[in-house]
Coordinates of C-alpha atoms in Angstrom, one line a residue:
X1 CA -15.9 0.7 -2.2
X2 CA -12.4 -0.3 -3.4
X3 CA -9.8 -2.5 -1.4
X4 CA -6.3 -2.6 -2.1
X5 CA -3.6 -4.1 -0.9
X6 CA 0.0 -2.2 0.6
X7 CA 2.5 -4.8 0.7
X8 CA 5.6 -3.6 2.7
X9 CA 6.8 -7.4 2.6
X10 CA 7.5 -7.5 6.9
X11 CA 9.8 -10.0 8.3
X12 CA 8.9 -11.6 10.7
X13 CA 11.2 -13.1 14.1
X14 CA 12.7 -16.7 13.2
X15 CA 11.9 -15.6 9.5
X16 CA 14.5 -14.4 6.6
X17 CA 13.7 -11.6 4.0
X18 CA 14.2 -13.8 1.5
X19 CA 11.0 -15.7 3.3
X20 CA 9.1 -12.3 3.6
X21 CA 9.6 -11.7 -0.4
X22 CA 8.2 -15.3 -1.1
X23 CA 5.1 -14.4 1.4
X24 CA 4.0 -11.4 -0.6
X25 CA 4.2 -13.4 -4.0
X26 CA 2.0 -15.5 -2.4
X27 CA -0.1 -12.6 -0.6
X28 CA -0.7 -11.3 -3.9
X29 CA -1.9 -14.7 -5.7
X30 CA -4.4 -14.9 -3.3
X31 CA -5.5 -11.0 -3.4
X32 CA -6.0 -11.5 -7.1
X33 CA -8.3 -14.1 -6.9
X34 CA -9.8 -12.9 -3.8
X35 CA -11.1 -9.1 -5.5
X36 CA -8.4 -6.1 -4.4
X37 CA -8.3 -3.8 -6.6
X38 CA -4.7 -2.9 -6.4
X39 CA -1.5 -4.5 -4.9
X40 CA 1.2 -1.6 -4.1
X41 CA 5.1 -2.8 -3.2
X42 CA 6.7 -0.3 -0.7
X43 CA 10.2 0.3 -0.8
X44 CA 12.3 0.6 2.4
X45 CA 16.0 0.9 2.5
X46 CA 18.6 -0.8 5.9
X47 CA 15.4 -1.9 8.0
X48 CA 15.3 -5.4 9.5
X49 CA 10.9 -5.3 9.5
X50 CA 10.6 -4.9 6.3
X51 CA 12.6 -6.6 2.8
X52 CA 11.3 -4.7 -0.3
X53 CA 14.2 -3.0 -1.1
X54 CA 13.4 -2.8 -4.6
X55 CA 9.5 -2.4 -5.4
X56 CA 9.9 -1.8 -9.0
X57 CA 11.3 -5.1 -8.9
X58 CA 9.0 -6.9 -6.9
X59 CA 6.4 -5.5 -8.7
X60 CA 7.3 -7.2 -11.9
X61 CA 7.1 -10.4 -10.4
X62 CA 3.6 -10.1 -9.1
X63 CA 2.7 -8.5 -12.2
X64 CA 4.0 -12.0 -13.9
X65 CA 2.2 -14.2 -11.0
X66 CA -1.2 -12.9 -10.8
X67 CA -3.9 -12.0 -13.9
X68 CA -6.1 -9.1 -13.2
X69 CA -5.1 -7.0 -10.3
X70 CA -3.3 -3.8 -11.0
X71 CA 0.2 -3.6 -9.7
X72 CA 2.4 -1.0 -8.9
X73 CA 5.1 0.6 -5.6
X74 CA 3.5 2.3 -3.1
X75 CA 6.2 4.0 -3.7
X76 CA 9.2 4.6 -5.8
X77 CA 11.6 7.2 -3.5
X78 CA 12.2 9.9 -6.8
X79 CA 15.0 11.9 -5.2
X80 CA 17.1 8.6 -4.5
X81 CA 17.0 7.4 -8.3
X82 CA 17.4 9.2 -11.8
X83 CA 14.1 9.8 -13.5
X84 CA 15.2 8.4 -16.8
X85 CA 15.8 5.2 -15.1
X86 CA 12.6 5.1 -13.0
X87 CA 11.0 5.6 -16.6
X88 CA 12.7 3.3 -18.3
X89 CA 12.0 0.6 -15.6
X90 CA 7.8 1.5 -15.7
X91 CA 8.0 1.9 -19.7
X92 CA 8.9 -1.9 -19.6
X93 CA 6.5 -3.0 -17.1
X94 CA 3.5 -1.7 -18.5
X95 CA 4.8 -2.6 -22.3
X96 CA 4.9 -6.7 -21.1
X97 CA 1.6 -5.5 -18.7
X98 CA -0.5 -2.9 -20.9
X99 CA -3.1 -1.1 -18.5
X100 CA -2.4 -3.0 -15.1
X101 CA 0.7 -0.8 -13.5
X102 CA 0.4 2.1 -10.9
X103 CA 3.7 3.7 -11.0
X104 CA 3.6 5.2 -7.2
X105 CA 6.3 7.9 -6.3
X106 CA 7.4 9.4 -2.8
X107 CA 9.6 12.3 -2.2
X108 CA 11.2 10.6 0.6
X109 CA 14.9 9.7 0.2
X110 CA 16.9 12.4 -0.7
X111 CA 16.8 16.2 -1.4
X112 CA 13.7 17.0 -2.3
X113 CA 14.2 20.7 -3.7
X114 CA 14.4 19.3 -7.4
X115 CA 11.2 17.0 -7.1
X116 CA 9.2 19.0 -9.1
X117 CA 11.4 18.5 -11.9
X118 CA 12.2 15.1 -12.2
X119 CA 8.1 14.5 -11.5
X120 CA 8.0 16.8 -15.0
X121 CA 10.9 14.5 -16.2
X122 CA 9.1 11.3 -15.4
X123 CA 5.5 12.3 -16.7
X124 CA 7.2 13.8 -20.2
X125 CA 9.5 10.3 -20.9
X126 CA 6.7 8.2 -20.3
X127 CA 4.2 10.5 -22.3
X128 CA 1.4 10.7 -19.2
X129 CA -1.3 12.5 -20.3
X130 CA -0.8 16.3 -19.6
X131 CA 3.1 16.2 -19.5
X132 CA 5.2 18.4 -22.5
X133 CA 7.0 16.4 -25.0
X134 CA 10.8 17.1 -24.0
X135 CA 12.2 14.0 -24.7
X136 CA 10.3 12.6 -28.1
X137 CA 12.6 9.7 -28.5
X138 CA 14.2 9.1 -24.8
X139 CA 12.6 5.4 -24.4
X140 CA 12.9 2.3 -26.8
X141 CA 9.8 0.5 -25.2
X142 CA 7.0 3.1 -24.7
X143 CA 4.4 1.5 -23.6
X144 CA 0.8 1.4 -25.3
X145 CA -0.8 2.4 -21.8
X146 CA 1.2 4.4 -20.1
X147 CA 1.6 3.3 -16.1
X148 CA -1.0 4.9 -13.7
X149 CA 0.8 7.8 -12.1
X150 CA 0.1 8.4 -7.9
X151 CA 1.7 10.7 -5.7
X152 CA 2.2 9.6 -1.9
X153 CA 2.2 11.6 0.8
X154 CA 1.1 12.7 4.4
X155 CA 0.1 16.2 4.5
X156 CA -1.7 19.1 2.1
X157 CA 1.4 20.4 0.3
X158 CA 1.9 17.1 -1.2
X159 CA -1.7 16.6 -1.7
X160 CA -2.2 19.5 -3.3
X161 CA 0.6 19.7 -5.7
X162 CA -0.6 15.9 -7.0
X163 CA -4.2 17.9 -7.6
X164 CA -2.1 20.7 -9.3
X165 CA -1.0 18.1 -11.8
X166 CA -3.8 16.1 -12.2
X167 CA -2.6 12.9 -11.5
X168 CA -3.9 10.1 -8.3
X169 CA -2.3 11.0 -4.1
X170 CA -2.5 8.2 -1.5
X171 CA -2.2 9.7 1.6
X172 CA -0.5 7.6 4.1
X173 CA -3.5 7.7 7.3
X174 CA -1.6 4.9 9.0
X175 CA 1.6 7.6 9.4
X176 CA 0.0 10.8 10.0
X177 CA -3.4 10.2 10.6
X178 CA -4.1 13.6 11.5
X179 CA -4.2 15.8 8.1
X180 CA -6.4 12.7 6.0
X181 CA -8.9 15.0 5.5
X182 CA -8.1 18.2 5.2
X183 CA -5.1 16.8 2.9
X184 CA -7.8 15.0 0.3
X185 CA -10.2 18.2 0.4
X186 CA -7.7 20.1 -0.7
X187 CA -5.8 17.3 -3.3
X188 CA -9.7 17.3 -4.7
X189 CA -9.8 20.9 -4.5
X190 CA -6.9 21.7 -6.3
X191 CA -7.7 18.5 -9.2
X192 CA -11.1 20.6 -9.6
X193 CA -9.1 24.3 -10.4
X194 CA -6.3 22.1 -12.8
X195 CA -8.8 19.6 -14.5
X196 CA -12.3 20.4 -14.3
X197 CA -12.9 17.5 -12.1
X198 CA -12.3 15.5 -8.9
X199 CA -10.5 12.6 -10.9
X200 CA -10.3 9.4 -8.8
X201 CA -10.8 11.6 -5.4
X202 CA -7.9 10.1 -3.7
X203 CA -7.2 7.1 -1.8
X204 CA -6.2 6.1 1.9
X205 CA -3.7 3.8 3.2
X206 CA -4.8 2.7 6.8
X207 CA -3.0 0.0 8.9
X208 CA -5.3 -2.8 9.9
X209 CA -5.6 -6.2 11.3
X210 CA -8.6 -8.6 10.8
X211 CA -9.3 -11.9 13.0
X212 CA -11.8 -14.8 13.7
X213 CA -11.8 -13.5 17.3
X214 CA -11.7 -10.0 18.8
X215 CA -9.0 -11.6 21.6
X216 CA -6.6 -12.8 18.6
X217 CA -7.3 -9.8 16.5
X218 CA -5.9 -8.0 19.9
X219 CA -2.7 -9.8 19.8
X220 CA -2.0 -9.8 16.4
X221 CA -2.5 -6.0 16.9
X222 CA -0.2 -5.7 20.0
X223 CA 2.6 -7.4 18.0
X224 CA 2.1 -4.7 15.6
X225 CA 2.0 -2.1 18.7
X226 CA 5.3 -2.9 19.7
X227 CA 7.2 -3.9 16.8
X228 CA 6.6 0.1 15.9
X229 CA 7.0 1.5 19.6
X230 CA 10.8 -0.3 19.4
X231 CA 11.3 1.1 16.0
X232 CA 10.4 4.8 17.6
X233 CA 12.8 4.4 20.6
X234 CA 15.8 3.5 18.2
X235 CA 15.0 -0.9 18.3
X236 CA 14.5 -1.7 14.9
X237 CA 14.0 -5.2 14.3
X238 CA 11.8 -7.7 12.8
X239 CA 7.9 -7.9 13.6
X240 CA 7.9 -10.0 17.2
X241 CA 5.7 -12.9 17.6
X242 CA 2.5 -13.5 19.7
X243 CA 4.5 -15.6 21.9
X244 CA 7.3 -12.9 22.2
X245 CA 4.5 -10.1 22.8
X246 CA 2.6 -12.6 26.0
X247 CA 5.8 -12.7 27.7
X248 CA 7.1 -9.0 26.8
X249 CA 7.5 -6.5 30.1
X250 CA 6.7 -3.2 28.3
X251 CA 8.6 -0.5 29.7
X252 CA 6.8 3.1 30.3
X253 CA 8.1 4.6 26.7
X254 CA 7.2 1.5 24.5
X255 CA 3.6 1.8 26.3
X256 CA 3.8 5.5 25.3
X257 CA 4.4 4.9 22.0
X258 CA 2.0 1.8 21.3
X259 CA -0.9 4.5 22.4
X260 CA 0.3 6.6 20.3
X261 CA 0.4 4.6 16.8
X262 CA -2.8 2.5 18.6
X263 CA -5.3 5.3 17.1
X264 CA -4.1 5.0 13.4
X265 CA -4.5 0.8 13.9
X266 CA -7.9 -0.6 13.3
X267 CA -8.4 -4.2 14.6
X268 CA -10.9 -6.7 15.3
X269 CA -13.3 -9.4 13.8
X270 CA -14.5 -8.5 10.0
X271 CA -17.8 -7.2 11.2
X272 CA -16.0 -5.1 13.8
X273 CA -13.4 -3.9 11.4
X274 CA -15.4 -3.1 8.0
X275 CA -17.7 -0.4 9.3
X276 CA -15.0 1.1 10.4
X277 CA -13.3 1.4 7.3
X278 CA -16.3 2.2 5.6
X279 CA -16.9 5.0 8.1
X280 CA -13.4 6.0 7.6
X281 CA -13.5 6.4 4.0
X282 CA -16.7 8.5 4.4
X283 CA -15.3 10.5 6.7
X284 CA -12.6 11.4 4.2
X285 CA -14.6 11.7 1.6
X286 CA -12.7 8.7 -0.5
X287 CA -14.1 5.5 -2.5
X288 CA -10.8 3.2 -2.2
X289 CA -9.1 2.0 1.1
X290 CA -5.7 0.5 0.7
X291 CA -4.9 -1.5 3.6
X292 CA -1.5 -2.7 5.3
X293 CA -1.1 -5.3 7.9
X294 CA 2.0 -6.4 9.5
X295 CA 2.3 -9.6 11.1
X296 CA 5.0 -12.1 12.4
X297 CA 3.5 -14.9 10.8
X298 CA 2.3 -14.4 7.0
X299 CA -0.3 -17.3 7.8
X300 CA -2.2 -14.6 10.1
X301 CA -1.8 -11.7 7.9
X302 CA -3.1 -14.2 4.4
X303 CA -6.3 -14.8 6.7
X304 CA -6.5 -11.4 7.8
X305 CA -6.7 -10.2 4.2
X306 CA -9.2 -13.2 3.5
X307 CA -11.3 -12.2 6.3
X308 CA -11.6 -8.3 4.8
X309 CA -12.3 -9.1 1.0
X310 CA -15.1 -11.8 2.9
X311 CA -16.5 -8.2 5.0
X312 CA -16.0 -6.2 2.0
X313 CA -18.0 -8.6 -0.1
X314 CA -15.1 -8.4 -2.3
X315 CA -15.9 -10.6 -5.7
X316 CA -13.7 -13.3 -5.6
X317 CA -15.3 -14.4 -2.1
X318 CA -18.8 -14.0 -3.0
X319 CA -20.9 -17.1 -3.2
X320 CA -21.6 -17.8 -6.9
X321 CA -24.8 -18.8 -8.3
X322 CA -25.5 -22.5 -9.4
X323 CA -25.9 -23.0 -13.2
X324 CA -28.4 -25.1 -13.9
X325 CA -27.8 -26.3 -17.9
X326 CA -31.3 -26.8 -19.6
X327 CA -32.4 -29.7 -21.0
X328 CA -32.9 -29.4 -24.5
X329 CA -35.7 -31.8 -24.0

């Protein structure tokens, strides 16, 4: 099983974006050494929880401060930006970072009538395989391996139209849990009829919180609950603290909505939390999780990831073996 990382850099209350952007620098330092497979930057536009604005950007600097890990946006809104520009910007990324940048794209953002075409657009300037050669001599720096292309997305259309093309979906469980599966039979289905083959099979982006103890994972998890029931009712802000959450009256329609988002959040101890997952990802028919947690406190959510790669069994927290040098006698 794969693990992954979906870094929408929160900010936390009594915290500044300019702290949350510092935290996931740091957040992906230690998911480097500690075995994820990938570390996606999400990009979010006027919200107070969250202060990656710019993932392409972001990505470039974890790209420069970790060693093996691949990088990439989780994801790039298309319809908002031209596509020439989005290719220039991941031409140069994976020129300095050859074979370790997952160039993730939503439709999000913008009209999406003429996504199919800058998609084509994108795929031909960065020369991914399968894409026509329309623009021979559009970039300066193409890059030796071109970026990893992903389509993100929460239903089947968009699930299926990645299969069409041949290229990875991420399907966003911790939005719409609902369509996960039926969504990645049918992105697998459809990269069987275009390719001859299932490809990566998808991945799933779940929303998760890990603790020492169930009682803290709980109200790391309630945090969580109503940070995103005020963001429904029209109170966006940053992600509350503990403390904040203990003394917190919830009215009738946050309670509403922190039942509702409850059943796409998975929290407890590692041993509690990790079957699930696994069970999850069987269930979906997928071999890599990519997991987002949002806490107040980026202390809570560095040992929460530390906690999963330890469950996992991850390979930067395995115990390694003593070597014993032999005497040459």
């Amino acid at each position: 099983m794969r693990v992954s990382v979906l870094d929408q850099s929160p900010v936390g209350e009594g915290h500044t974006g300019a702290d949350a952007l510092r935290a996931s620098l740091e957040l992906a330092r230690h998911a480097d050494r500690w075995g994820f497979d990938r570390y996606w930057l999400a990009e979010h536009h006027a919200s107070p929880g969250f202060a990656g604005s710019a993932p392409e950007m972001l990505a470039g600097a974890v790209l420069s401060a970790t060693d093996r890990i691949r990088v990439g946006t989780g994801g790039v809104l298309l319809p908002r930006y031209p596509a020439l520009k989005v290719a220039e910007v991941f031409g140069v990324l994976a020129a300095l970072h050859p074979g370790r940048v997952d160039m993730g794209i939503g439709r999000a953002g913008g009209p999406a009538a003429d996504f199919p075409d800058r998609l084509r657009e994108l795929s031909s300037l960065l020369r991914l395989p399968g894409s026509a050669d329309v623009y021979p001599e559009a970039l300066t720096a193409v890059p030796p391996v071109p970026p990893e292309l992903w389509l993100l997305g929460a239903g089947a259309g968009s699930a299926a139209a990645a299969g069409r093309l041949g290229v990875g979906f991420a399907f966003a469980h911790f939005l719409v849990p609902g369509p996960s599966v039926r969504a990645l039979q049918a992105y697998r289905e459809a990269h069987l009829a275009a390719t001859g083959g299932e490809g990566h099979g998808g991945l799933l982006a779940v929303r998760a919180v890990v603790a020492d103890t169930p009682a803290r994972a709980d109200e790391l998890a309630q945090a969580m609950l109503l940070w995103r029931a005020r963001k429904d009712l029209g109170e966006d802000g940053p992600l509350p603290s503990v403390r904040t959450v203990r003394r917190h009256r919830w009215t009738g329609a946050e309670s509403e909505r922190a039942a509702h988002h409850a059943r796409s959040l998975i929290a407890g101890t590692p041993e509690d939390v990790v079957p699930r997952l696994r069970a999850l990802a069987e269930a979906c028919g997928v071999r890599e999780l990519m997991v987002n947690t949002l806490t107040q406190d980026p202390a809570d959510r560095v040992r929460s990831y530390r906690l999963l790669a330890e469950g996992f069994g991850l390979s930067g927290t395995r115990p390694q073996p003593s070597v014993v040098a032999a005497s040459a006698g």
